[in-house]
């Protein structure tokens, strides 16, 4: 489609911090944003021109939202696909719904990547509790159980380190279909974040080295080190193949393990990503701005890293109480998301430090 002119309205499904940062980037380019989200602590609404608070399956509200927008995107991959099909004929939706369908099903996601030549950990599906023991036997112990649908930041997962962990595992992971995934030996975790335009052009940001604590990203750093840098190109090739196969438009993230045999695919996120927050200050064009450029049909921005070293640290719970100390650091760039409650383990902001 032709480029959307400034003044057009971008619809964003989801009201969290990613939507907030997308809306901020859109405003800098002269666009208005309309947030659609279920009731909750929708911090994106604070920086948007308009918002609709309703459930995703409210087709009347969803269609009215679509008619008020010139293009629609999402900040959250667990938006139900079926209701969105009802608006796809009313307004362009980017990324395509196929990307949501693949990302929402961990088994389908791994099969999709494998069909394109990607390497994943061994896995087996347990569609009900009776199939769980056989699935664990197929992949071996130790392994990790993950819900096939939903679950992020370590939620919906259970580690099986011995036979004694199997009892009660189905209930611990929510009593829903699971995959049993073999634990793999790896030296590092990293992300490939790319942006793909409507014309198929792809640009990559440098891959960060990611450190997780209790299943939640704690810190992303650049440079990522020799191991990750040596596997980055192969991972980029794999991520680009997946994005192209999906006819993707926007920012796309693929997470990998750096292993002795090369990059091992972990999962995709069809959206802007926590491990790319450093790009706001640390790259020539942020992931948020380039996502807006892509879905609006604009030329993509340069993606090179502009500092010798970059560190992005997530702020959880009460970490944001240290805002004065953080702001006293000349290297620090603080982002607080405006959330009403700073619960333990909840992402309430991040800080990026640039060292030139």
Coordinates of C-alpha atoms in Angstrom, one line a residue:
X1 CA 0.0 0.0 0.0
X2 CA 1.0 3.6 -0.3
X3 CA 2.8 5.2 2.7
X4 CA 0.4 6.5 5.3
X5 CA 0.8 10.2 5.7
X6 CA 1.4 11.8 9.1
X7 CA -1.9 12.5 10.9
X8 CA -3.2 9.0 10.1
X9 CA -4.3 6.8 13.0
X10 CA -2.4 3.6 14.0
X11 CA -4.4 1.1 16.0
X12 CA -2.5 -0.9 18.6
X13 CA -4.0 -4.0 20.2
X14 CA -2.7 -4.3 23.7
X15 CA -2.2 -1.6 26.4
X16 CA 1.1 -2.5 28.0
X17 CA 4.6 -0.9 28.0
X18 CA 5.4 -2.1 24.4
X19 CA 2.2 -0.3 23.2
X20 CA 3.3 2.8 25.2
X21 CA 6.7 2.9 23.5
X22 CA 5.2 2.2 20.1
X23 CA 2.7 5.1 20.6
X24 CA 5.6 7.4 21.7
X25 CA 7.6 6.6 18.5
X26 CA 4.5 7.0 16.3
X27 CA 3.8 10.5 17.8
X28 CA 7.3 11.6 17.0
X29 CA 6.5 10.8 13.3
X30 CA 3.3 12.7 13.4
X31 CA 0.8 9.8 13.8
X32 CA -2.1 9.4 16.2
X33 CA -2.5 6.1 18.1
X34 CA -5.7 4.4 19.2
X35 CA -5.2 1.7 21.9
X36 CA -7.6 -1.3 22.1
X37 CA -7.2 -3.4 25.3
X38 CA -9.2 -5.3 27.9
X39 CA -9.7 -3.7 31.3
X40 CA -6.5 -3.5 33.3
X41 CA -3.4 -1.3 34.0
X42 CA -3.2 -0.1 30.4
X43 CA -0.3 2.3 30.5
X44 CA -0.2 2.8 26.8
X45 CA -3.5 4.8 27.0
X46 CA -1.6 7.5 28.9
X47 CA 0.3 8.5 25.7
X48 CA -2.3 7.7 23.1
X49 CA -4.8 10.1 21.3
X50 CA -7.7 7.6 21.9
X51 CA -8.4 4.3 23.5
X52 CA -11.1 1.6 23.7
X53 CA -11.3 -0.6 26.7
X54 CA -13.1 -3.8 25.9
X55 CA -12.5 -7.5 25.6
X56 CA -10.9 -8.9 22.4
X57 CA -14.0 -10.9 21.5
X58 CA -16.3 -7.9 21.6
X59 CA -16.8 -7.7 17.9
X60 CA -18.9 -4.6 17.9
X61 CA -16.2 -2.6 19.8
X62 CA -13.4 -4.2 17.8
X63 CA -15.0 -3.3 14.4
X64 CA -15.7 0.3 15.6
X65 CA -12.0 0.5 16.6
X66 CA -10.9 -0.9 13.2
X67 CA -13.0 1.7 11.3
X68 CA -11.4 4.5 13.3
X69 CA -7.9 3.4 12.3
X70 CA -5.8 3.5 9.1
X71 CA -3.6 0.5 10.0
X72 CA -3.6 -1.9 13.0
X73 CA -0.8 -3.6 14.8
X74 CA -0.3 -5.4 18.1
X75 CA 2.1 -5.3 21.0
X76 CA 1.1 -8.7 22.5
X77 CA 1.2 -12.0 20.6
X78 CA -1.6 -13.6 22.7
X79 CA -4.4 -11.6 21.2
X80 CA -7.0 -14.1 20.0
X81 CA -6.8 -14.6 16.2
X82 CA -10.5 -15.4 15.5
X83 CA -11.9 -12.0 16.4
X84 CA -9.1 -10.3 14.4
X85 CA -10.2 -12.1 11.3
X86 CA -13.4 -10.1 11.4
X87 CA -11.5 -6.8 11.1
X88 CA -8.8 -7.8 8.6
X89 CA -11.1 -6.9 5.7
X90 CA -11.8 -3.4 7.2
X91 CA -8.2 -2.2 7.8
X92 CA -4.7 -3.5 7.0
X93 CA -3.3 -5.5 9.9
X94 CA 0.5 -5.9 10.4
X95 CA 2.2 -8.2 11.1
X96 CA -0.1 -10.8 9.4
X97 CA -2.4 -13.0 11.4
X98 CA -0.4 -16.0 10.3
X99 CA 2.5 -14.8 12.5
X100 CA 0.1 -14.8 15.5
X101 CA -1.2 -18.3 14.7
X102 CA 2.3 -19.7 14.6
X103 CA 3.6 -17.9 17.7
X104 CA 0.7 -18.8 19.8
X105 CA 1.3 -22.6 19.5
X106 CA 4.7 -23.7 20.7
X107 CA 4.5 -27.0 18.8
X108 CA 3.4 -25.4 15.5
X109 CA 6.1 -22.8 16.0
X110 CA 8.9 -25.4 16.3
X111 CA 7.5 -27.4 13.4
X112 CA 7.4 -24.3 11.3
X113 CA 11.0 -23.4 12.0
X114 CA 12.2 -27.0 11.5
X115 CA 10.4 -27.1 8.1
X116 CA 12.6 -24.2 7.1
X117 CA 15.8 -25.9 8.2
X118 CA 16.1 -24.5 11.7
X119 CA 17.4 -26.5 14.7
X120 CA 15.4 -26.7 17.9
X121 CA 15.6 -28.7 21.1
X122 CA 13.9 -32.1 20.9
X123 CA 10.3 -31.9 22.0
X124 CA 7.1 -34.0 22.3
X125 CA 3.5 -33.0 22.7
X126 CA 1.3 -34.0 25.6
X127 CA -2.3 -33.1 24.6
X128 CA -3.7 -34.4 27.9
X129 CA -2.4 -35.6 31.3
X130 CA -2.4 -39.3 30.2
X131 CA 0.1 -38.5 27.5
X132 CA 2.5 -36.6 29.7
X133 CA 4.6 -39.5 30.9
X134 CA 5.2 -40.7 27.4
X135 CA 6.2 -37.2 26.2
X136 CA 8.7 -36.9 29.0
X137 CA 10.1 -40.4 28.1
X138 CA 10.5 -39.3 24.5
X139 CA 12.7 -36.4 25.3
X140 CA 14.3 -37.7 28.4
X141 CA 15.0 -36.2 31.8
X142 CA 16.0 -33.5 32.6
X143 CA 13.4 -31.6 30.5
X144 CA 11.1 -28.6 30.8
X145 CA 7.4 -28.6 30.4
X146 CA 5.8 -25.6 28.7
X147 CA 2.2 -24.8 28.0
X148 CA 1.5 -24.9 24.2
X149 CA -0.4 -21.7 24.5
X150 CA 0.1 -18.6 26.5
X151 CA 2.9 -18.2 29.1
X152 CA 5.8 -15.7 29.0
X153 CA 8.5 -14.5 31.3
X154 CA 8.8 -18.1 32.7
X155 CA 5.1 -18.5 33.4
X156 CA 3.4 -21.8 32.4
X157 CA 6.6 -23.8 32.8
X158 CA 7.8 -26.5 35.0
X159 CA 11.3 -28.2 35.2
X160 CA 11.5 -32.0 35.4
X161 CA 14.9 -32.8 37.0
X162 CA 14.0 -36.3 38.2
X163 CA 11.2 -38.9 38.3
X164 CA 9.8 -37.3 41.5
X165 CA 9.0 -34.1 39.6
X166 CA 6.5 -35.7 37.3
X167 CA 3.8 -36.2 39.9
X168 CA 1.7 -33.0 40.0
X169 CA 3.4 -31.5 37.0
X170 CA 0.2 -31.3 34.9
X171 CA -1.5 -29.3 37.6
X172 CA 1.6 -27.1 38.2
X173 CA 1.5 -26.0 34.6
X174 CA -2.2 -25.1 34.5
X175 CA -3.8 -28.4 33.5
X176 CA -3.6 -27.7 29.7
X177 CA -1.8 -29.1 26.7
X178 CA 2.0 -29.1 27.0
X179 CA 5.2 -29.7 25.2
X180 CA 8.0 -31.6 26.9
X181 CA 11.2 -30.0 25.7
X182 CA 14.7 -31.5 26.2
X183 CA 17.0 -29.3 28.2
X184 CA 19.9 -28.3 26.0
X185 CA 23.5 -27.4 26.8
X186 CA 24.3 -23.9 25.8
X187 CA 26.7 -21.1 26.6
X188 CA 24.6 -18.1 26.0
X189 CA 21.2 -16.8 25.1
X190 CA 20.7 -14.1 22.4
X191 CA 18.1 -12.5 20.2
X192 CA 17.9 -11.7 16.6
X193 CA 15.7 -8.6 16.1
X194 CA 14.9 -7.6 12.5
X195 CA 12.5 -5.3 10.8
X196 CA 10.9 -6.3 7.5
X197 CA 9.2 -3.7 5.3
X198 CA 6.2 -4.0 3.1
X199 CA 8.6 -4.4 0.1
X200 CA 10.4 -7.3 1.8
X201 CA 13.5 -5.3 2.8
X202 CA 15.1 -6.7 6.0
X203 CA 17.4 -4.9 8.4
X204 CA 18.9 -6.3 11.5
X205 CA 20.0 -4.8 14.8
X206 CA 23.1 -6.2 16.5
X207 CA 22.3 -9.2 18.7
X208 CA 22.5 -8.7 22.4
X209 CA 23.7 -11.2 25.0
X210 CA 20.7 -11.9 27.2
X211 CA 20.8 -12.9 30.9
X212 CA 17.6 -14.3 32.4
X213 CA 16.7 -14.7 36.1
X214 CA 13.8 -16.8 37.1
X215 CA 12.6 -16.9 33.5
X216 CA 12.6 -13.1 33.2
X217 CA 15.1 -11.1 31.1
X218 CA 17.3 -9.3 33.5
X219 CA 19.9 -7.7 31.3
X220 CA 20.9 -7.4 27.6
X221 CA 24.4 -6.3 26.7
X222 CA 26.4 -5.3 23.6
X223 CA 28.9 -6.3 22.3
X224 CA 27.6 -9.8 22.8
X225 CA 31.0 -11.5 22.8
X226 CA 32.8 -13.8 20.4
X227 CA 30.6 -16.8 20.8
X228 CA 27.3 -15.0 20.0
X229 CA 29.0 -12.9 17.3
X230 CA 30.3 -16.1 15.6
X231 CA 26.7 -17.6 15.4
X232 CA 24.9 -14.3 14.7
X233 CA 24.9 -14.7 10.9
X234 CA 23.5 -18.2 10.9
X235 CA 20.8 -17.1 13.3
X236 CA 20.0 -14.0 11.2
X237 CA 19.6 -16.3 8.2
X238 CA 17.1 -18.5 10.1
X239 CA 15.2 -15.5 11.4
X240 CA 15.0 -13.9 8.0
X241 CA 13.7 -17.2 6.5
X242 CA 10.9 -17.4 9.0
X243 CA 9.9 -13.7 8.6
X244 CA 9.9 -14.1 4.8
X245 CA 7.9 -17.3 4.9
X246 CA 5.3 -15.5 7.0
X247 CA 5.3 -12.5 4.6
X248 CA 6.0 -10.5 7.7
X249 CA 5.8 -6.7 8.1
X250 CA 7.2 -5.0 11.2
X251 CA 9.7 -5.9 13.9
X252 CA 10.3 -9.6 14.4
X253 CA 12.2 -11.3 17.2
X254 CA 13.7 -14.8 17.3
X255 CA 15.4 -16.1 20.5
X256 CA 18.4 -18.5 20.2
X257 CA 20.7 -20.5 22.4
X258 CA 24.4 -20.3 21.4
X259 CA 25.4 -24.0 21.5
X260 CA 28.5 -26.0 20.6
X261 CA 26.8 -27.0 17.3
X262 CA 25.6 -23.5 16.4
X263 CA 22.5 -21.4 17.1
X264 CA 19.6 -23.4 18.4
X265 CA 16.1 -21.8 17.9
X266 CA 14.1 -21.2 21.1
X267 CA 11.0 -19.1 20.2
X268 CA 9.7 -16.3 18.1
X269 CA 8.0 -13.1 19.2
X270 CA 6.0 -11.4 16.3
X271 CA 6.5 -7.9 17.8
X272 CA 8.9 -5.5 19.4
X273 CA 10.8 -7.2 22.2
X274 CA 12.2 -6.5 25.6
X275 CA 15.7 -7.4 24.5
X276 CA 15.5 -4.6 22.0
X277 CA 14.7 -1.8 24.4
X278 CA 18.4 -0.7 24.2
X279 CA 17.8 0.4 20.6
X280 CA 15.9 3.5 21.8
X281 CA 19.1 5.2 22.7
X282 CA 21.7 2.7 21.5
X283 CA 20.8 2.4 17.8
X284 CA 20.5 4.8 14.9
X285 CA 16.8 4.0 14.7
X286 CA 14.9 2.2 17.5
X287 CA 12.9 -1.0 17.1
X288 CA 9.8 1.0 18.0
X289 CA 10.3 3.7 15.3
X290 CA 11.2 1.1 12.7
X291 CA 8.1 -0.9 13.4
X292 CA 6.0 2.2 12.9
X293 CA 7.9 2.9 9.7
X294 CA 7.3 -0.6 8.4
X295 CA 3.6 -0.9 9.0
X296 CA 3.0 2.6 7.6
X297 CA 5.0 1.9 4.4
X298 CA 7.8 4.3 5.1
X299 CA 11.5 3.8 4.3
X300 CA 13.2 1.8 7.1
X301 CA 15.7 3.5 9.3
X302 CA 19.4 2.6 9.9
X303 CA 19.9 0.0 12.6
X304 CA 23.6 0.3 13.5
X305 CA 24.7 0.5 17.2
X306 CA 25.9 4.0 18.0
X307 CA 27.9 3.3 21.3
X308 CA 30.9 1.2 22.1
X309 CA 29.1 -0.6 24.8
X310 CA 25.4 -0.8 25.7
X311 CA 23.7 -2.3 28.7
X312 CA 19.9 -2.6 29.2
X313 CA 18.6 -3.6 32.6
X314 CA 15.0 -4.4 33.4
X315 CA 13.6 -2.8 36.5
X316 CA 11.3 -5.1 38.5
X317 CA 9.0 -4.4 41.4
X318 CA 10.4 -1.7 43.7
X319 CA 13.5 -1.2 41.5
X320 CA 12.0 2.0 40.2
X321 CA 12.1 3.5 43.6
X322 CA 15.8 4.2 42.9
X323 CA 15.0 6.6 40.1
X324 CA 17.0 9.5 41.6
X325 CA 20.1 7.3 41.9
X326 CA 19.7 6.0 38.4
X327 CA 19.3 9.5 36.9
X328 CA 22.4 10.7 38.7
X329 CA 24.4 8.3 36.4
X330 CA 25.4 10.3 33.3
X331 CA 25.4 7.0 31.3
X332 CA 21.9 6.1 32.2
X333 CA 18.6 6.6 30.3
X334 CA 15.6 5.8 32.5
X335 CA 12.2 4.6 31.2
X336 CA 9.4 4.1 33.8
X337 CA 6.2 2.7 32.4
X338 CA 3.7 4.4 34.8
X339 CA 2.3 1.1 36.1
X340 CA -0.1 1.5 39.1
X341 CA 1.4 -1.3 41.2
X342 CA 5.0 -2.4 41.5
X343 CA 4.5 -6.0 42.3
X344 CA 7.5 -8.3 42.9
X345 CA 8.8 -9.6 39.6
X346 CA 6.7 -7.2 37.5
X347 CA 8.5 -5.1 34.8
X348 CA 7.9 -1.5 35.8
X349 CA 10.7 0.1 33.7
X350 CA 14.1 -0.3 32.2
X351 CA 17.4 1.6 32.2
X352 CA 19.8 1.7 29.3
X353 CA 23.4 2.7 29.8
X354 CA 25.6 3.9 26.9
X355 CA 29.4 3.8 27.1
X356 CA 31.2 5.6 24.3

